[in-house]
Coordinates of C-alpha atoms in Angstrom, one line a residue:
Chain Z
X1 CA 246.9 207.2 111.1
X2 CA 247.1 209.4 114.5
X3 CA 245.5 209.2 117.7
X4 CA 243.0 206.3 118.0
X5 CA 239.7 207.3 119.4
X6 CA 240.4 211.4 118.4
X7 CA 237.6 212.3 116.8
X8 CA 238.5 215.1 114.1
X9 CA 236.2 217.9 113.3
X10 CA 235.6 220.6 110.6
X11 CA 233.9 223.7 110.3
X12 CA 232.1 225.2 106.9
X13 CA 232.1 228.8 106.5
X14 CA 229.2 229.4 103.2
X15 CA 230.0 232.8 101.5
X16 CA 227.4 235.0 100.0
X17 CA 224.8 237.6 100.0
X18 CA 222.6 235.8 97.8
X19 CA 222.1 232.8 100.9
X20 CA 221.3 235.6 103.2
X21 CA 218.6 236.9 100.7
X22 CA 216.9 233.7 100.3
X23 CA 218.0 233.9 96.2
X24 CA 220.0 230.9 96.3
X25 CA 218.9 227.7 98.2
X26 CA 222.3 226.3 99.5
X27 CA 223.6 223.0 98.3
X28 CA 227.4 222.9 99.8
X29 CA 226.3 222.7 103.4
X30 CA 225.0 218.9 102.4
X31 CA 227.7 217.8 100.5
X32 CA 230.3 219.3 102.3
X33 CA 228.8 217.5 105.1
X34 CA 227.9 214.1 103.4
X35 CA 232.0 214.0 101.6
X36 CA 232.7 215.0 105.4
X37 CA 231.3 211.7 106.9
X38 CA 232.7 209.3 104.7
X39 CA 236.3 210.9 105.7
X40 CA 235.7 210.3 109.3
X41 CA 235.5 213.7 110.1
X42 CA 232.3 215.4 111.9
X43 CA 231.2 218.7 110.8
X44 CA 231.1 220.4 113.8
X45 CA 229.3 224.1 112.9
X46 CA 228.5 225.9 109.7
X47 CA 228.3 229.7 109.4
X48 CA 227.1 231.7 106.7
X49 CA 228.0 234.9 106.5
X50 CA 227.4 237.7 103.8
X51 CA 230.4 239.1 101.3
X52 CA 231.7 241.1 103.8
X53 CA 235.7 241.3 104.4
X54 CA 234.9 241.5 108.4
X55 CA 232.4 239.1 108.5
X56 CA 234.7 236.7 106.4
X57 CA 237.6 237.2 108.9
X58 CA 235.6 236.9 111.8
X59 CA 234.0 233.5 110.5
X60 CA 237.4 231.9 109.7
X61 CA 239.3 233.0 112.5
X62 CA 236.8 231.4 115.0
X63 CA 236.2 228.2 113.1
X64 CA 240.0 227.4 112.1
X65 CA 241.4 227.3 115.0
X66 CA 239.1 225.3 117.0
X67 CA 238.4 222.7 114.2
X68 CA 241.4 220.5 112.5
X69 CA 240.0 221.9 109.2
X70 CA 238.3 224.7 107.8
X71 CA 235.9 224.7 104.5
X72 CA 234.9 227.8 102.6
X73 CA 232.5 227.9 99.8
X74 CA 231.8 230.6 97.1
X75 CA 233.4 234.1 96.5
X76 CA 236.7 232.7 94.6
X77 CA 235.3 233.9 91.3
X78 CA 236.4 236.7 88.8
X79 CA 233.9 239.4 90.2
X80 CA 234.0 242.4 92.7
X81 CA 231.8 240.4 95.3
X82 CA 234.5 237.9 95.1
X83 CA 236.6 238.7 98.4
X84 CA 237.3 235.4 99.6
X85 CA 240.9 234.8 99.2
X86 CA 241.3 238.8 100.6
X87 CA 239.7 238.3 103.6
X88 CA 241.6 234.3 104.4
X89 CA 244.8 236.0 103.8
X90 CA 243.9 238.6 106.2
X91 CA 242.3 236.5 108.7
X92 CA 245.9 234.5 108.8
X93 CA 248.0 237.6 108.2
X94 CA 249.5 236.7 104.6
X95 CA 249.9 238.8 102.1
X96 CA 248.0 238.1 98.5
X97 CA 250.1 236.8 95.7
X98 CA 249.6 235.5 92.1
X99 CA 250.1 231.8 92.2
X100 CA 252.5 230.9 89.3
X101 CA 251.1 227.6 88.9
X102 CA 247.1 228.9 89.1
X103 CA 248.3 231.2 86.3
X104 CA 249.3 229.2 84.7
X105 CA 246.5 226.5 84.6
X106 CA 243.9 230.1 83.9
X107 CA 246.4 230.8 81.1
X108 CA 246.3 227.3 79.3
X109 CA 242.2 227.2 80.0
X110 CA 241.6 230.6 78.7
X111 CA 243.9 230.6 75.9
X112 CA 240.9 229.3 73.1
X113 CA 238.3 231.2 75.8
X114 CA 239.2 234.8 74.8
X115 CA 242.8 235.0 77.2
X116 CA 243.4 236.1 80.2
X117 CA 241.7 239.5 81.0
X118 CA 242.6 241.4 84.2
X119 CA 238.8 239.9 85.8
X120 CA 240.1 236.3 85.0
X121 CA 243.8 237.1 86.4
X122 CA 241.9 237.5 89.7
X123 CA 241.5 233.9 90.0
X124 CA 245.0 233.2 89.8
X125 CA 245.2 235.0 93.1
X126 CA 246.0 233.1 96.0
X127 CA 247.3 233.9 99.9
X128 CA 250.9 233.1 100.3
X129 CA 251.9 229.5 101.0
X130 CA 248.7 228.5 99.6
X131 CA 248.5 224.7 97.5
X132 CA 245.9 224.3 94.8
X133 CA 243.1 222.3 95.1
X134 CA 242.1 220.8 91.4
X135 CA 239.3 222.2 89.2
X136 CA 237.9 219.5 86.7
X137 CA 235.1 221.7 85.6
X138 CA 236.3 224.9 84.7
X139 CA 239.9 227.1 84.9
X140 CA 240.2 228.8 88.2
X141 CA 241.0 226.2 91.1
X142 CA 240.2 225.4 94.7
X143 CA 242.6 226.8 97.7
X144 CA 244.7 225.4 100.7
X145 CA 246.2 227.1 103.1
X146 CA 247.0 225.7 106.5
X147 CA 244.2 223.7 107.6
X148 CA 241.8 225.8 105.4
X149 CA 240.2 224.9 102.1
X150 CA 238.8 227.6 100.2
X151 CA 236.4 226.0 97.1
X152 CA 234.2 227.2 95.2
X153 CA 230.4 228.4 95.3
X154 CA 228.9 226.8 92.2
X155 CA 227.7 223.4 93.6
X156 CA 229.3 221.1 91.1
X157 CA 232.4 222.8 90.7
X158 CA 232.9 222.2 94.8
X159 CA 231.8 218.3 94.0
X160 CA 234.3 218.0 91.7
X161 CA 237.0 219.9 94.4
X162 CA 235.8 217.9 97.1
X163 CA 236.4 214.4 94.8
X164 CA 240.1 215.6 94.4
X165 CA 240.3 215.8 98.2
X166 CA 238.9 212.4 98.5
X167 CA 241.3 210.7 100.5
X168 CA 243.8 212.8 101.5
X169 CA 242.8 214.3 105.1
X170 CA 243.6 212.1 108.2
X171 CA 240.3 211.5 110.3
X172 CA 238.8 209.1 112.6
X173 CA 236.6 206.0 111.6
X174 CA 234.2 207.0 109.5
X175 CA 229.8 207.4 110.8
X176 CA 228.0 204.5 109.9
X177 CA 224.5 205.3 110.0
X178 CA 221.1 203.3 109.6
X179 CA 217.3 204.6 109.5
X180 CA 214.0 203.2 110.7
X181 CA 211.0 204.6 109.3
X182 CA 207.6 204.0 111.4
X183 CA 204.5 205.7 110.8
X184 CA 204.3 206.9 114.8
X185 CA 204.3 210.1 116.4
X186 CA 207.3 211.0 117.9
X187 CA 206.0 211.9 121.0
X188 CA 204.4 208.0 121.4
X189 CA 208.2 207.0 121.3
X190 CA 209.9 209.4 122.7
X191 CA 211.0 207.4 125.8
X192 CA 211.6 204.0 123.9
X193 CA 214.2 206.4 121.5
X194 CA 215.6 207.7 125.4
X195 CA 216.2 204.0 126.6
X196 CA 217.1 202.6 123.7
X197 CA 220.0 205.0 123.1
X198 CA 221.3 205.1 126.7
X199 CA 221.6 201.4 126.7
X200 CA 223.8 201.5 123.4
X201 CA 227.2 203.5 124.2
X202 CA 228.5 205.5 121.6
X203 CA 225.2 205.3 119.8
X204 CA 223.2 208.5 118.9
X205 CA 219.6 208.3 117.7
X206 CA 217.9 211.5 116.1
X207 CA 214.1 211.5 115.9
X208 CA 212.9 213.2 112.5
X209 CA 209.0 213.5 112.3
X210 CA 206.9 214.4 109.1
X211 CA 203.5 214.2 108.5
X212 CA 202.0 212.8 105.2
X213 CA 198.6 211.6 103.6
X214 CA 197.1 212.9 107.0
X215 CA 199.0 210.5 109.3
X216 CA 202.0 211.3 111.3
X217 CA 205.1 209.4 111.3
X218 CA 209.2 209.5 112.5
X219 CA 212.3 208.1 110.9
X220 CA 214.7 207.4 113.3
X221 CA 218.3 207.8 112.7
X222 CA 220.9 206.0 114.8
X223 CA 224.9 206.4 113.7
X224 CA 227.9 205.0 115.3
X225 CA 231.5 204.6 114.1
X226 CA 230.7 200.7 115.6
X227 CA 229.0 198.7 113.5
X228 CA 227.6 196.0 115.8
X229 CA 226.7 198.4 118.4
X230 CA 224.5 199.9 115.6
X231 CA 223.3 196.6 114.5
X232 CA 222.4 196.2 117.8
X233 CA 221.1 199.4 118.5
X234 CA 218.5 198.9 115.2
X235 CA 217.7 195.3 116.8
X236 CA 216.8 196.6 119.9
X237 CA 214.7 199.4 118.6
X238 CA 212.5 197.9 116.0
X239 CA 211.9 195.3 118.8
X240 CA 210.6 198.0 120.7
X241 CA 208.4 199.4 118.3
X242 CA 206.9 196.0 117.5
X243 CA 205.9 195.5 121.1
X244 CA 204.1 198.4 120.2
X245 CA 202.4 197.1 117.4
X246 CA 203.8 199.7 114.6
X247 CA 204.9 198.9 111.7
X248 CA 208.4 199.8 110.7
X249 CA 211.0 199.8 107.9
X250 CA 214.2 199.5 108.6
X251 CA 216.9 201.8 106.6
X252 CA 214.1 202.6 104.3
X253 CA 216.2 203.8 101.0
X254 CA 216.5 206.9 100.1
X255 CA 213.2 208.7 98.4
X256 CA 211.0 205.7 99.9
X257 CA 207.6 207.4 99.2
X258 CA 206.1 205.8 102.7
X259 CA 208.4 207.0 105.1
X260 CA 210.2 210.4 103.9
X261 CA 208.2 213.9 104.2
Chain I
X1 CA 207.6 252.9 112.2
X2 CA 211.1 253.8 114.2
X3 CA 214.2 255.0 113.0
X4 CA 214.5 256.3 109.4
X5 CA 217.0 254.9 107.5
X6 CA 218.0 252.4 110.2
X7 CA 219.0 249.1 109.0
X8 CA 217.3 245.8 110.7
X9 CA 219.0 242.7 111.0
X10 CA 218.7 239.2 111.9
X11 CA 220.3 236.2 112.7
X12 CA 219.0 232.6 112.3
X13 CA 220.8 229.7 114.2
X14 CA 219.6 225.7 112.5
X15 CA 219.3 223.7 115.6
X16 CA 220.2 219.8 114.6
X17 CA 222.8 217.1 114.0
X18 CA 220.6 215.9 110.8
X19 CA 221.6 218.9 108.9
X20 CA 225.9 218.5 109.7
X21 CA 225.2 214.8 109.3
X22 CA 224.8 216.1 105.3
X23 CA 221.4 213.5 106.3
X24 CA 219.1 216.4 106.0
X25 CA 218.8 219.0 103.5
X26 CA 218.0 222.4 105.4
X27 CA 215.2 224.2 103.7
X28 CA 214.8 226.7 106.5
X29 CA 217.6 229.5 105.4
X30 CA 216.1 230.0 102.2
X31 CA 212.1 230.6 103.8
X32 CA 213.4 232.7 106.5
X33 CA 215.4 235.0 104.2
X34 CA 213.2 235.4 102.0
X35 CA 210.8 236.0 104.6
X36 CA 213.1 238.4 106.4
X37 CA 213.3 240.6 102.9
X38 CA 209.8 241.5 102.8
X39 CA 209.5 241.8 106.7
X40 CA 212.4 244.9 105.4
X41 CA 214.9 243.0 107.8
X42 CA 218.3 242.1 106.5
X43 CA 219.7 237.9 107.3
X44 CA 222.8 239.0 108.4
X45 CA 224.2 235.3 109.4
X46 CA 223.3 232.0 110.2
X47 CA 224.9 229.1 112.1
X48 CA 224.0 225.6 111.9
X49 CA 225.0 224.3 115.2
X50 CA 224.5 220.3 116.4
X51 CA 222.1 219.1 119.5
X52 CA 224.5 219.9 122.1
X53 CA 223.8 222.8 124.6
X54 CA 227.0 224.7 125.0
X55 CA 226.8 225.2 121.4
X56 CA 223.2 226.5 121.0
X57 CA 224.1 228.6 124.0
X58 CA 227.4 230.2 122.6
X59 CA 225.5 231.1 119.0
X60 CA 222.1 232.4 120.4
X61 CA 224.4 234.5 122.7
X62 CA 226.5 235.5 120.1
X63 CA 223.8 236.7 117.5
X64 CA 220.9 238.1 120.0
X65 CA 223.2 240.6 121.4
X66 CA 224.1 242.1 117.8
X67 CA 221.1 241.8 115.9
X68 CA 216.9 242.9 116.4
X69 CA 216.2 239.5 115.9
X70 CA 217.1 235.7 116.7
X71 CA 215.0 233.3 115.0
X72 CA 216.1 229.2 115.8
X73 CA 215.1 226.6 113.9
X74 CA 214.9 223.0 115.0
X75 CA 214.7 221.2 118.7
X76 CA 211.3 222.3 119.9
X77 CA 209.5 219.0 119.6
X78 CA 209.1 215.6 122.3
X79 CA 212.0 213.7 121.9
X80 CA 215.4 213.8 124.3
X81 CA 217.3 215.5 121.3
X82 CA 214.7 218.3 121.2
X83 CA 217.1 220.8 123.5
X84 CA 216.1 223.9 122.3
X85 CA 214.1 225.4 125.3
X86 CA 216.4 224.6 128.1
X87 CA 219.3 225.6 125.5
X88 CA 217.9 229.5 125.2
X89 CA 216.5 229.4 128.7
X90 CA 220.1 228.8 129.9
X91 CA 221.4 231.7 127.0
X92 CA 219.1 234.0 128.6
X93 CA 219.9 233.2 132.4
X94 CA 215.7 232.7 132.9
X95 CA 214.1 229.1 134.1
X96 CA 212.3 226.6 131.9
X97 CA 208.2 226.5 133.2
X98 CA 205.6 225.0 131.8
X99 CA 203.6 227.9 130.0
X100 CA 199.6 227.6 131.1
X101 CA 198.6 228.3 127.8
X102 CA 200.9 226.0 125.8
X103 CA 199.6 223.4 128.1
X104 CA 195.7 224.0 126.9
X105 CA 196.7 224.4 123.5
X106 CA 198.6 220.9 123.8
X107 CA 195.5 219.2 125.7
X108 CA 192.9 220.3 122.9
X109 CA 195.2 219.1 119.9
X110 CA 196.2 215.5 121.8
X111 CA 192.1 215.1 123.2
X112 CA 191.3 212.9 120.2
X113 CA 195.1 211.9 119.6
X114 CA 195.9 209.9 122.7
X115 CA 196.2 212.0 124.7
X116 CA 199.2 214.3 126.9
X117 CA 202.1 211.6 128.0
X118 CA 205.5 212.9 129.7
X119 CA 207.3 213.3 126.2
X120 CA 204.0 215.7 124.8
X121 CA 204.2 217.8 127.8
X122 CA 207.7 218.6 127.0
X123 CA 206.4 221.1 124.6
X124 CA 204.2 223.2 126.3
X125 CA 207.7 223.7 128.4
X126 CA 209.5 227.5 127.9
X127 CA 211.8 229.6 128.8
X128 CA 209.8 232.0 131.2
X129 CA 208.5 235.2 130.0
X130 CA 207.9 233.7 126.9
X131 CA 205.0 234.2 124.9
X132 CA 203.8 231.6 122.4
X133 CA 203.8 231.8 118.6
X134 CA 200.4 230.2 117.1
X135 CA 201.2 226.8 114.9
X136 CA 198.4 226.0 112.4
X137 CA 199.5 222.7 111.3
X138 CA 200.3 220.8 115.0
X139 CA 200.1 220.9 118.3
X140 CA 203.1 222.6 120.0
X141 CA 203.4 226.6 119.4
X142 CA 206.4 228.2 118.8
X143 CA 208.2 230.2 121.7
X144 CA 209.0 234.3 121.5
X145 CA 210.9 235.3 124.7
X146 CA 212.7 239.2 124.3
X147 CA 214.2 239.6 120.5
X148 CA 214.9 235.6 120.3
X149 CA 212.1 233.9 117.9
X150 CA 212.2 229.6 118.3
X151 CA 210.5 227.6 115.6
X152 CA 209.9 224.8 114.2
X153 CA 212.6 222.1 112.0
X154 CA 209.8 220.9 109.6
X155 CA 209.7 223.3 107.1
X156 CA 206.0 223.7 106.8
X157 CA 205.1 224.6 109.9
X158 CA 207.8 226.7 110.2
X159 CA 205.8 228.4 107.1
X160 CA 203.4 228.7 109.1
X161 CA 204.9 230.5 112.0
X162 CA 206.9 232.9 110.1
X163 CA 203.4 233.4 108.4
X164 CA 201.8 233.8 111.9
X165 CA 204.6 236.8 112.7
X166 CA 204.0 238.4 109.0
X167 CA 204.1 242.1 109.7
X168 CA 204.6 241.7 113.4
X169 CA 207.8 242.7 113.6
X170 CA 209.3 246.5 113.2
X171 CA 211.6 246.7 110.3
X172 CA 212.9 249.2 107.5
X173 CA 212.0 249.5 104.1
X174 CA 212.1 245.7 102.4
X175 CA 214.6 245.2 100.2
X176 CA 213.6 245.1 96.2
X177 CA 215.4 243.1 93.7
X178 CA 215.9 242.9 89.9
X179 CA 217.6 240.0 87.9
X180 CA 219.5 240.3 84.5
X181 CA 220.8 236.5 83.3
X182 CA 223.0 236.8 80.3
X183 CA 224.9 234.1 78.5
X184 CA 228.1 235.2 78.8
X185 CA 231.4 234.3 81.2
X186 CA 230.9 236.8 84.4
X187 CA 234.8 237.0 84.0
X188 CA 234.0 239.6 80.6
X189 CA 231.7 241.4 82.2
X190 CA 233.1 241.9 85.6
X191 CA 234.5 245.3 85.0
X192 CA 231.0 246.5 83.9
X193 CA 229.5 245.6 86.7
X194 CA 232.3 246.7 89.2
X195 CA 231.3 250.4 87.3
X196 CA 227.9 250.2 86.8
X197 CA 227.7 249.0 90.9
X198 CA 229.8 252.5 92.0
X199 CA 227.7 255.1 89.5
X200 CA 224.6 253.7 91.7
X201 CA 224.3 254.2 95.6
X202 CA 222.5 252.0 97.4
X203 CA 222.1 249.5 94.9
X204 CA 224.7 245.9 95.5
X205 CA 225.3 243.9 92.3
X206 CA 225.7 240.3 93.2
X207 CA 227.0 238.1 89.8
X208 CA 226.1 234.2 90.0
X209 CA 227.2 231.8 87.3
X210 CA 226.5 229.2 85.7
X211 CA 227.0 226.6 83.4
X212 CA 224.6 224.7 81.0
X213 CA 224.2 222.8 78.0
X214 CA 228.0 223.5 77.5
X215 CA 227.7 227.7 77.7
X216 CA 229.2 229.9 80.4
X217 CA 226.2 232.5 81.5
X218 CA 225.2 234.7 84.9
X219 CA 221.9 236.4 86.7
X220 CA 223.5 239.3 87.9
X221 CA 221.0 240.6 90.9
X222 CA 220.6 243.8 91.3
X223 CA 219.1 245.1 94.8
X224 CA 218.0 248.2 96.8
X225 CA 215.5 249.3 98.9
X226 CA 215.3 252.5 96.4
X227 CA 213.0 251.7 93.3
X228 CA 213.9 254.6 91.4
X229 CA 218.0 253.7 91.8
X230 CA 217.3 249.9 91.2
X231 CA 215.5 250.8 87.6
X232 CA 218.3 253.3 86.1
X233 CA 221.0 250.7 87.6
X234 CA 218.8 247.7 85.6
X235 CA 218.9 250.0 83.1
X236 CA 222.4 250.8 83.0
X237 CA 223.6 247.6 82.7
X238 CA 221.2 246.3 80.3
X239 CA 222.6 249.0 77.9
X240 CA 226.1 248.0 78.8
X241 CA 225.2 244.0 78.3
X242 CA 223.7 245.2 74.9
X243 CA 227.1 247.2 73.7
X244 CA 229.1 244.2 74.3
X245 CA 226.8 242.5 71.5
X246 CA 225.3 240.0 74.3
X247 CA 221.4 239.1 74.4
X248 CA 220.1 239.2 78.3
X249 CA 217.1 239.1 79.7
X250 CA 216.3 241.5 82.0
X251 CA 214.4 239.9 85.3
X252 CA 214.0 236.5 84.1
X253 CA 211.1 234.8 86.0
X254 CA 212.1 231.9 88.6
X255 CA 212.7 228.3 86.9
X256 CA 213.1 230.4 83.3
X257 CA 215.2 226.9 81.8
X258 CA 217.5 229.7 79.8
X259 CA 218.8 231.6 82.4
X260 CA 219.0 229.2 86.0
X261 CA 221.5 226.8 86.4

C-alpha cells in the first residue's frame, strides 16, 4: 500500500454562489472531511469559490497539484450556473465530451421521467478521460479525472458518491481521535494542554471552548494515527486535570448535553 | 459613500484543524455572508485552512491583497493552537505587542474570574497598529489591523463582533433577493431560466434542488441590487413557471416544509 509513514492529503474545492451569500449553510465540507479521515487521508485546505469559470480554474489548479487528490462539490447539475465540468476541463486542458456510458445511465433514468431533454443531456457531459463516479440517488453521476473528483452539490447525493468511493483511494493510517470534555476555561489549562502534547509525539490536541448554563468549559481533542500514544496521551491528560480538581468526561459521545456548546 | 457602482468584496479565511477534521461543523460562512450582503459587500471566497502558520500566512496574503476586506475566523483565544495573531502579524511584516487596551479590557473581565495567568495574557497580544473590535459575550476583543478583520471561532461571539462592525464598514448597495421553489425537476425548467436570466441585467438566477417525500422540486433565487429589475425578473418567471402548468410559490419564507429540502 505505498510509502509507509507518507501521509496523503486532499483538497475540497465547494462550488456556488449560494455559500457565498449565506443562502445555503454548507454540509459537504464535513462529510467530505469526516469520509476523508476514515480513508487515512487529511484534508489539507478547502476553498469556496463562487460559479465563476476563473475562479473555478484558479481553485483547482492550485489545490490538484499540491494535494494527491482533489474534491469538488456542486455545479454538475442540468442548469446554466452549472460550469463545473467546463471549468475542470479547462483547468487541465481537455476538451468536453459526452460520455457514452453517462448517457447512457441519464437515458435509462429519464426514460419514464419525461426523456432526455437538451438541459438533462448536459449531465452526460464529462472532460475527456474522465471515469464515472456512481449515483444511487438520482441519474446524472459523479466525475474522475486524474486525481480529481468532481461530485455533486446536493448533500445526500455527494454521501451516496462518497460511499461508492469508500475504499478505493490509497492513503495512510487512518486519524484515531478521542475527546475530553471538562467544564474549565481554556485559558486555566492552557499550559497543561502545551505539556501534555509536547510529551506525546505525533499527538495533536485541539482546545474547543463553549460556554453554557453560565459556566465555561473546553473539550479537548487529541488524534493520532497511534493508538497507544493516544491512549496515553488521554491518560496523561485527564490525570492532569484531576490534580486540578475538575471534573472530566472522557470521549463524551456525540450530542452529550454537558459538554458540547 | 465612495465609488458609485463599485463592487465590494470580501474574503473570509476559517482558521482550525476542527473544521478539516470533519470534527466541527463550521457555522461561520453562513453568519458572515449573510452579514456581508446587508453590509452591500459581496463573499467572494473563503478558505478553510489548518493551525499551521505558513498556511494562514499564504491565504491572508492571498485574499487581502485582492479584496476590501479580510475577515479570519478562529485562533484568537489562550491555548498554544490559537496562532492567529502571530500568523497575520507575520502576513503583514508588523510585530506582535501587547495592545494596552486589550490588556485592561482582559484585567476587568478575569478580576472576579481568577484572575490574568500567562495563557490569558495571550489575548490581549496583536499585531501592532491594530485596533480592537469590542466582544460582548467574553473577555478577549477582536483584532482590526489595515483591511484584515480577526474574530472569533465560536459562533456567538463572532455574532457579536460582526454585530459590533454593523454599518462600519464602506460598501455598495446590499444585495436583495427573491425566492420562487417549484415542484418540478430544475432539468425542465432550465431553459426558462437560462432566458428569463439574459432578458434581465443585473439580476443572477441561481437554481437549487431538491428532493423530498419522493418529488423532484427547486428554489430558484433570484438576486440584484436593483428592486425594480429583481420584481419584473420574479415576475417573469413566475408567468413562465405558471405556462408550464406548475404551481410555485413565489418567495417562500425560510423553513416553509413544502419548498426546503
Amino acid at each position: 500500500m505505498g510509502e509507509r509513514n507518507k501521509i496523503w492529503t486532499a483538497a475540497l474545492v465547494v462550488i456556488g454562489d449560494e455559500i457565498l451569500s449565506g443562502r445555503t449553510h454548507d454540509k459537504n465540507i464535513a462529510q467530505v472531511a469526516s469520509w476523508l479521515q476514515v480513508q487515512g487521508i487529511r484534508l489539507a485546505e478547502v476553498r469556496v469559490v463562487p460559479d465563476d469559470q476563473t475562479a473555478i480554474v484558479e481553485a483547482v489548479n492550485a489545490l490538484r497539484r499540491r494535494n494527491d487528490y482533489l474534491f469538488t462539490t456542486g455545479g454538475i447539475g442540468p442548469t446554466h450556473d452549472d460550469i463545473t465540468v467546463d471549468a475542470v476541463a479547462a483547468a487541465m486542458g481537455v476538451d468536453v465530451i459526452v460520455h457514452p456510458e453517462a448517457r447512457a445511465l441519464l437515458e435509462a433514468y429519464y426514460d419514464t421521467r419525461g426523456g432526455l431533454n437538451d438541459a438533462r443531456m448536459r449531465m452526460a457531459r464529462t472532460p475527456e478521460g474522465a471515469h464515472l463516479i456512481p449515483n444511487r440517488y438520482s441519474g446524472a453521476p459523479g466525475i474522475r479525472i486524474g486525481n480529481v473528483f468532481l461530485m455533486a452539490g446536493v448533500p445526500n447525493i455527494t454521501a451516496g458518491m462518497l460511499d461508492a468511493l469508500t475504499g478505493t483511494l490509497e492513503g495512510g493510517d487512518p486519524v484515531l481521535s478521542e475527546t475530553v470534555g471538562c467544564w474549565i476555561a481554556e485559558s486555566e489549562v492552557a499550559e497543561l494542554l502545551r505539556e501534555v502534547e509536547q510529551a506525546h509525539e505525533g499527538v495533536q490536541i485541539g482546545s474547543y471552548p463553549f460556554f453554557r448554563e453560565g459556566r465555561s468549559g473546553a473539550n479537548f481533542v487529541i488524534r493520532s494515527t497511534d493508538a497507544d500514544q493516544l491512549a496515553s496521551c488521554v491518560h496523561t491528560l485527564c490525570e492532569g486535570l484531576g490534580e486540578m480538581g475538575r471534573e472530566f468526561t472522557p470521549d463524551p459521545p456525540r450530542g452529550a448535553p454537558s459538554f458540547r456548546p
